[in-house]
Amino acid sequence: METYDPQAIEAKWQRVWEDERAFYTDDPEPGEEREKFYMLEMLPYPSGDLHMGHVLNYTLGDVLTHFRRRHGLRVLRPMGWDSFGLPAENAAIREGGHPRQITDRNIANIERQMHRLGWAIDWDRVIAAHDPAYYRWTQSLFLRFFEKGLAYRKEAPVNWCPNDQTVLANEQVINGRCERCGAVVEARKMEQWFFRITAYADALLEDHKLLDWPERTITIQRNWIGRSEGAELLFRIEDLDIDAAVFTTRADTVFGATFFVLAPEHPLVDTMIERSPHGDEIRDYVRIAMARRGEERAAAEEKTGVFTGLTATNPATGEEIPVWVADYVLMEYGTGAIMAVPGHDERDREFAERFGLEVRQVVDEERGVLIDSGDFSERPVDEAKRAVVGWLASLGRGRPAVSFRLRDWGFSRQRYWGCPIPIVYCGSCGIVPVPDDQLPVLLPEVEDYRPKGKPPLASNEEWLNVPCPSCGGPGLREADTMDTFVDSSWYFLRYCDPRNDDAPFSRELVDFWMPVDQYVGGIDHATGHLLYSRFWVKVLNELGLVGFREPFARLFHQGWVRQGGTKMSKSRGNVTAPDQLADMYGADAVRLYILFVGPADQDMDWTEEGVEGIARFLRRLWRIVHEAAASGDSAAEGPLARKAHETIAKVTDDIGRRFVFNTPIAAVMELVNELGRDPSAAGARFAAETAVSLIQPYAPHVAEELWSALGHERLWEQDWPVADESQLVRRTFELVIQVNGRVRDRVEASVGESEAELVERAMASPRVQAHVDGKQVRQTIVVPDRLVNLVV
RNA sequence: GCCGAAGUGGCGGAAUUGGCAGACGCGCCGGACUCAAAAUCCGGUGGGCCGCGAGGCCCGUGUGGGUUCGAUUCCCACCUUCGGCACCA
């Protein structure tokens, strides 16, 4: 027996797998019989180095990949790169070089590290967001959205750094200041691109029922979409000769609406500035309010606002109530205007108290009924909500309405390193899409990635100025690029048909592979990537490009691997990178360890204490399996064989049904411990084969080597072992005997004994007798084949 | 403030349907091997108490209650930690 040399055997088997194309997946044959399984982990951003979070994510996926493959499924398990985005651009600005060079270098490095870990990936299907062969189709799909009116431009506030003359992403704003220069960030309005995801709000909620997802993820999405049922009510503003609509979920409180408030951005405000005697004050207020960013407004100590000098008519009471403009009312929600009911709304009350406005109680909170509300007085709140809306509707002053918290998805980025938006602005034709046959719109070279008051792409005049595709007149290209969430909203479709030059993907292939059967990724993407991808697939479905409505049938969230937390830096100093760890202990040890330390769906503080234990286990496994191979008896019965069958059942259930990845390792350790007591015992060979076979998804290299030592080959394509049910049936068991719920003795008993027999055994125990001690047994509880409890 | 998740030995964790708390591993202790150490192997290891010993008793899953013959598991309240959201009418 040679000593266990992880480096050598890992290199050896990785070469074999590559030579045999073991983990590459061909397109389905016509009349394909094998069931498909699409295994996918979230698209990684190619930072320079793999970290332990990646190792957890992809090892988990790898275990499932091997497990499903060995169940005879045709498994697709691809990999690619979310390779556009700010980090590469920042690195280019900081250190020089081109974002493309930096990105390509990082991809090469991280890909090498991935190979080092031995993951079973179909590297033929690799895609990269920044590859023109990919982003031409991102652009093409964008055009389909544009044609349907689902991609549009509108003015919206952005974070603007007045010093750097640039738009900042939310994560670049730290406490209201620019992360780079520290200048106070302002809100500025710009024309930007949006996807009309709000049009799919109901569909996104409705189709949750099609998903086998963690409940909390669905809850997060549901809250994010924020569907509220209520009503739109009309308030007459006589001075302007218009009706202004408000959204409310508390139509029952309309009798208590003592003032009316518009958001500063509300379109009517301009009219008011013109027509109101207080026009100047309104204008001043609006200017100040609009310069404040959303978070600043929310964080303000006290609510601010300005009286417009106008009044609106409360449709329920007929009273004239004052109209105010205040920035605690958000233009983005509802109608951008509210009826203020300070008697029953905390925010309205705060405002009313500050400005001395009337507060009127119209609901008796204790009894839950309306008061001082005309004909509706004494009616319960829920009933009154409907009744009031019905009444106002009959007067033409209201209607039931639904409002959503969800906003449209702004995907313009005033950045260089992203997918160009294939649009040309023409003086005579307006917004003109670049025709499909002129795609891709390639990302041009620029001299400086820093935006100086305009997006970086706009600095390349030659690129920027193009003839209008429609009329041939002078045109200007769109200089914004796309949010990287656009790239990742359809990559899982491209994997199904990654080298298609004629279309983003063939419908036949995506309909075969999709939906993703098992998706694995962080819960941090609950309201971003996961929602956007669902939206895209719904649109593509309506366009007839795909035959399904949901992209990810089943979802699993791995926990966070925290590194460098106070706990660990104190105890151990530096953290070792995964590939260094692999150099020290081997890839198999790293893979086993990351899954062994705890449940994969829970957060963990990374520590290397314990990796030695895994390395020790692998050396033990190596030695014991070799011993069993030399002298092991291949009997398929006896205690060791039974233990092996129990382990098969446990591991299969844990991975396949429970989605638990740490306990199977413990189960195999137990089997190996038992085998180690006598590697030449009856059934030892079978136990060794079982242990090797079961550990293969976790530690494929050493498993393959040991499988050879046992005289077999190609473990990676062997069927997953099946537990022999007859071996699992026990004839005897250890009867637990309790007195008053406390365990007092354990005795052997036969399976299937009657309650009376079990009680008799219990009473026969001297230890039990000592506790019963002549007392009256008042009750006996018997759990067949398990336990007896005597109550005295 | 609101929503969610979680609190189990010195440590990471296990206990799947209300039925033997602490599997498996780390660490630690003892032993074997060794001139010695490392590695390896064997044994022990929740706390307290009683017993020369075999063994026995009590306490114990964040805290306090409850349901139950029986609770880490179910219910109520509270504490702590970690996430997410935060003027959404």
PDB file of C-alpha atoms (C1' of nucleotides) in Angstrom, chain A residues 228 248-249 297-298 303 328 330 333 347 405 407 596-597 599 613 616 619-620 623 650 653 657-658 662 666 669-670 673 738 742 744 746 767 771 781 786-787 789, chain B residues 3-6 11-17 19-21 23-27 39-43 55-59 69-70 82-89:
ATOM      1  CA  SER A 228     -52.018  46.484  -1.074  1.00  0.00           C
ATOM      2  CA  THR A 248     -55.698  54.680   0.519  1.00  0.00           C
ATOM      3  CA  THR A 249     -56.101  51.359   2.263  1.00  0.00           C
ATOM      4  CA  ARG A 297     -35.771  62.499   3.624  1.00  0.00           C
ATOM      5  CA  ALA A 298     -36.661  59.378   5.555  1.00  0.00           C
ATOM      6  CA  LYS A 303     -41.405  66.342   8.765  1.00  0.00           C
ATOM      7  CA  TYR A 328     -43.007  62.579   3.470  1.00  0.00           C
ATOM      8  CA  LEU A 330     -43.628  59.657  -1.986  1.00  0.00           C
ATOM      9  CA  TYR A 333     -46.126  55.044  -4.402  1.00  0.00           C
ATOM     10  CA  ARG A 347     -47.179  60.120  10.109  1.00  0.00           C
ATOM     11  CA  ARG A 405     -44.558  48.777  -3.456  1.00  0.00           C
ATOM     12  CA  ARG A 407     -40.949  49.911  -8.616  1.00  0.00           C
ATOM     13  CA  PHE A 596     -18.646  18.934   7.365  1.00  0.00           C
ATOM     14  CA  VAL A 597     -18.317  21.976   9.632  1.00  0.00           C
ATOM     15  CA  PRO A 599     -25.354  22.767   7.951  1.00  0.00           C
ATOM     16  CA  GLY A 613      -9.540  15.957  11.436  1.00  0.00           C
ATOM     17  CA  ARG A 616      -6.926  12.316   9.324  1.00  0.00           C
ATOM     18  CA  ARG A 619      -5.751   8.854   5.682  1.00  0.00           C
ATOM     19  CA  ARG A 620      -7.696   6.422   7.832  1.00  0.00           C
ATOM     20  CA  ARG A 623      -5.493   2.647   5.090  1.00  0.00           C
ATOM     21  CA  LYS A 650     -29.029   7.521   5.722  1.00  0.00           C
ATOM     22  CA  ASP A 653     -32.095  10.272   2.417  1.00  0.00           C
ATOM     23  CA  ARG A 657     -34.670  14.322   0.463  1.00  0.00           C
ATOM     24  CA  ARG A 658     -33.475  16.332   3.454  1.00  0.00           C
ATOM     25  CA  ASN A 662     -22.860  17.472   6.894  1.00  0.00           C
ATOM     26  CA  ALA A 666     -20.554  11.725   9.837  1.00  0.00           C
ATOM     27  CA  MET A 669     -17.166   8.137   9.320  1.00  0.00           C
ATOM     28  CA  GLU A 670     -19.195   5.909  11.588  1.00  0.00           C
ATOM     29  CA  ASN A 673     -14.892   3.467  12.319  1.00  0.00           C
ATOM     30  CA  GLN A 738     -38.863   4.826  31.806  1.00  0.00           C
ATOM     31  CA  ARG A 742     -37.007   9.049  33.330  1.00  0.00           C
ATOM     32  CA  ARG A 744     -34.192   3.614  34.248  1.00  0.00           C
ATOM     33  CA  ARG A 746     -32.661  -0.692  28.660  1.00  0.00           C
ATOM     34  CA  ARG A 767     -33.549  -1.440  38.286  1.00  0.00           C
ATOM     35  CA  HIS A 771     -37.966   2.761  41.343  1.00  0.00           C
ATOM     36  CA  ILE A 781     -47.469   4.027  28.085  1.00  0.00           C
ATOM     37  CA  ARG A 786     -39.332   1.386  21.250  1.00  0.00           C
ATOM     38  CA  LEU A 787     -40.252   2.322  24.791  1.00  0.00           C
ATOM     39  CA  ASN A 789     -43.093   4.368  30.435  1.00  0.00           C
TER      40      ASN A 789
ATOM     41  C1'   C B   3     -40.510  41.285   9.261  1.00  0.00           C
ATOM     42  C1'   G B   4     -37.503  36.880   9.443  1.00  0.00           C
ATOM     43  C1'   A B   5     -33.837  33.264  11.368  1.00  0.00           C
ATOM     44  C1'   A B   6     -31.214  31.339  15.406  1.00  0.00           C
ATOM     45  C1'   C B  11     -15.439  24.489  20.268  1.00  0.00           C
ATOM     46  C1'   G B  12     -18.148  23.209  15.233  1.00  0.00           C
ATOM     47  C1'   G B  13     -22.358  20.600  15.461  1.00  0.00           C
ATOM     48  C1'   A B  14     -26.185  15.751  15.824  1.00  0.00           C
ATOM     49  C1'   A B  15     -30.955  14.219  17.610  1.00  0.00           C
ATOM     50  C1'   U B  16     -35.738  13.507  10.557  1.00  0.00           C
ATOM     51  C1'   U B  17     -43.015  12.325  13.160  1.00  0.00           C
ATOM     52  C1'   G B  19     -39.970   9.058  22.980  1.00  0.00           C
ATOM     53  C1'   C B  20     -32.349   6.940  25.065  1.00  0.00           C
ATOM     54  C1'   A B  21     -29.762  14.739  24.697  1.00  0.00           C
ATOM     55  C1'   A B  23     -23.904  11.178  16.842  1.00  0.00           C
ATOM     56  C1'   C B  24     -19.536  12.752  13.985  1.00  0.00           C
ATOM     57  C1'   G B  25     -15.346  15.828  14.368  1.00  0.00           C
ATOM     58  C1'   C B  26     -12.005  19.438  16.872  1.00  0.00           C
ATOM     59  C1'   G B  27      -9.678  20.264  21.438  1.00  0.00           C
ATOM     60  C1'   A B  39       2.807  11.100  12.793  1.00  0.00           C
ATOM     61  C1'   U B  40      -0.061   6.809  13.834  1.00  0.00           C
ATOM     62  C1'   C B  41      -2.896   3.495  16.925  1.00  0.00           C
ATOM     63  C1'   C B  42      -5.997   2.350  21.521  1.00  0.00           C
ATOM     64  C1'   G B  43      -9.029   4.308  25.541  1.00  0.00           C
ATOM     65  C1'   G B  55     -22.454   1.066  39.950  1.00  0.00           C
ATOM     66  C1'   G B  56     -26.030   4.730  41.552  1.00  0.00           C
ATOM     67  C1'   C B  57     -28.458   9.609  42.262  1.00  0.00           C
ATOM     68  C1'   C B  58     -29.349  14.684  40.929  1.00  0.00           C
ATOM     69  C1'   C B  59     -28.919  18.795  37.458  1.00  0.00           C
ATOM     70  C1'   C B  69     -47.059   9.882  30.915  1.00  0.00           C
ATOM     71  C1'   G B  70     -42.852  12.141  28.415  1.00  0.00           C
ATOM     72  C1'   C B  82     -27.543  37.781  13.464  1.00  0.00           C
ATOM     73  C1'   G B  83     -29.889  39.173   8.924  1.00  0.00           C
ATOM     74  C1'   G B  84     -33.526  42.047   5.856  1.00  0.00           C
ATOM     75  C1'   C B  85     -36.812  46.257   5.374  1.00  0.00           C
ATOM     76  C1'   A B  86     -37.616  50.968   7.008  1.00  0.00           C
ATOM     77  C1'   C B  87     -42.358  57.642   6.078  1.00  0.00           C
ATOM     78  C1'   C B  88     -45.216  52.357   0.966  1.00  0.00           C
ATOM     79  C1'   A B  89     -50.708  55.921   2.921  1.00  0.00           C
TER      80        A B  89
END
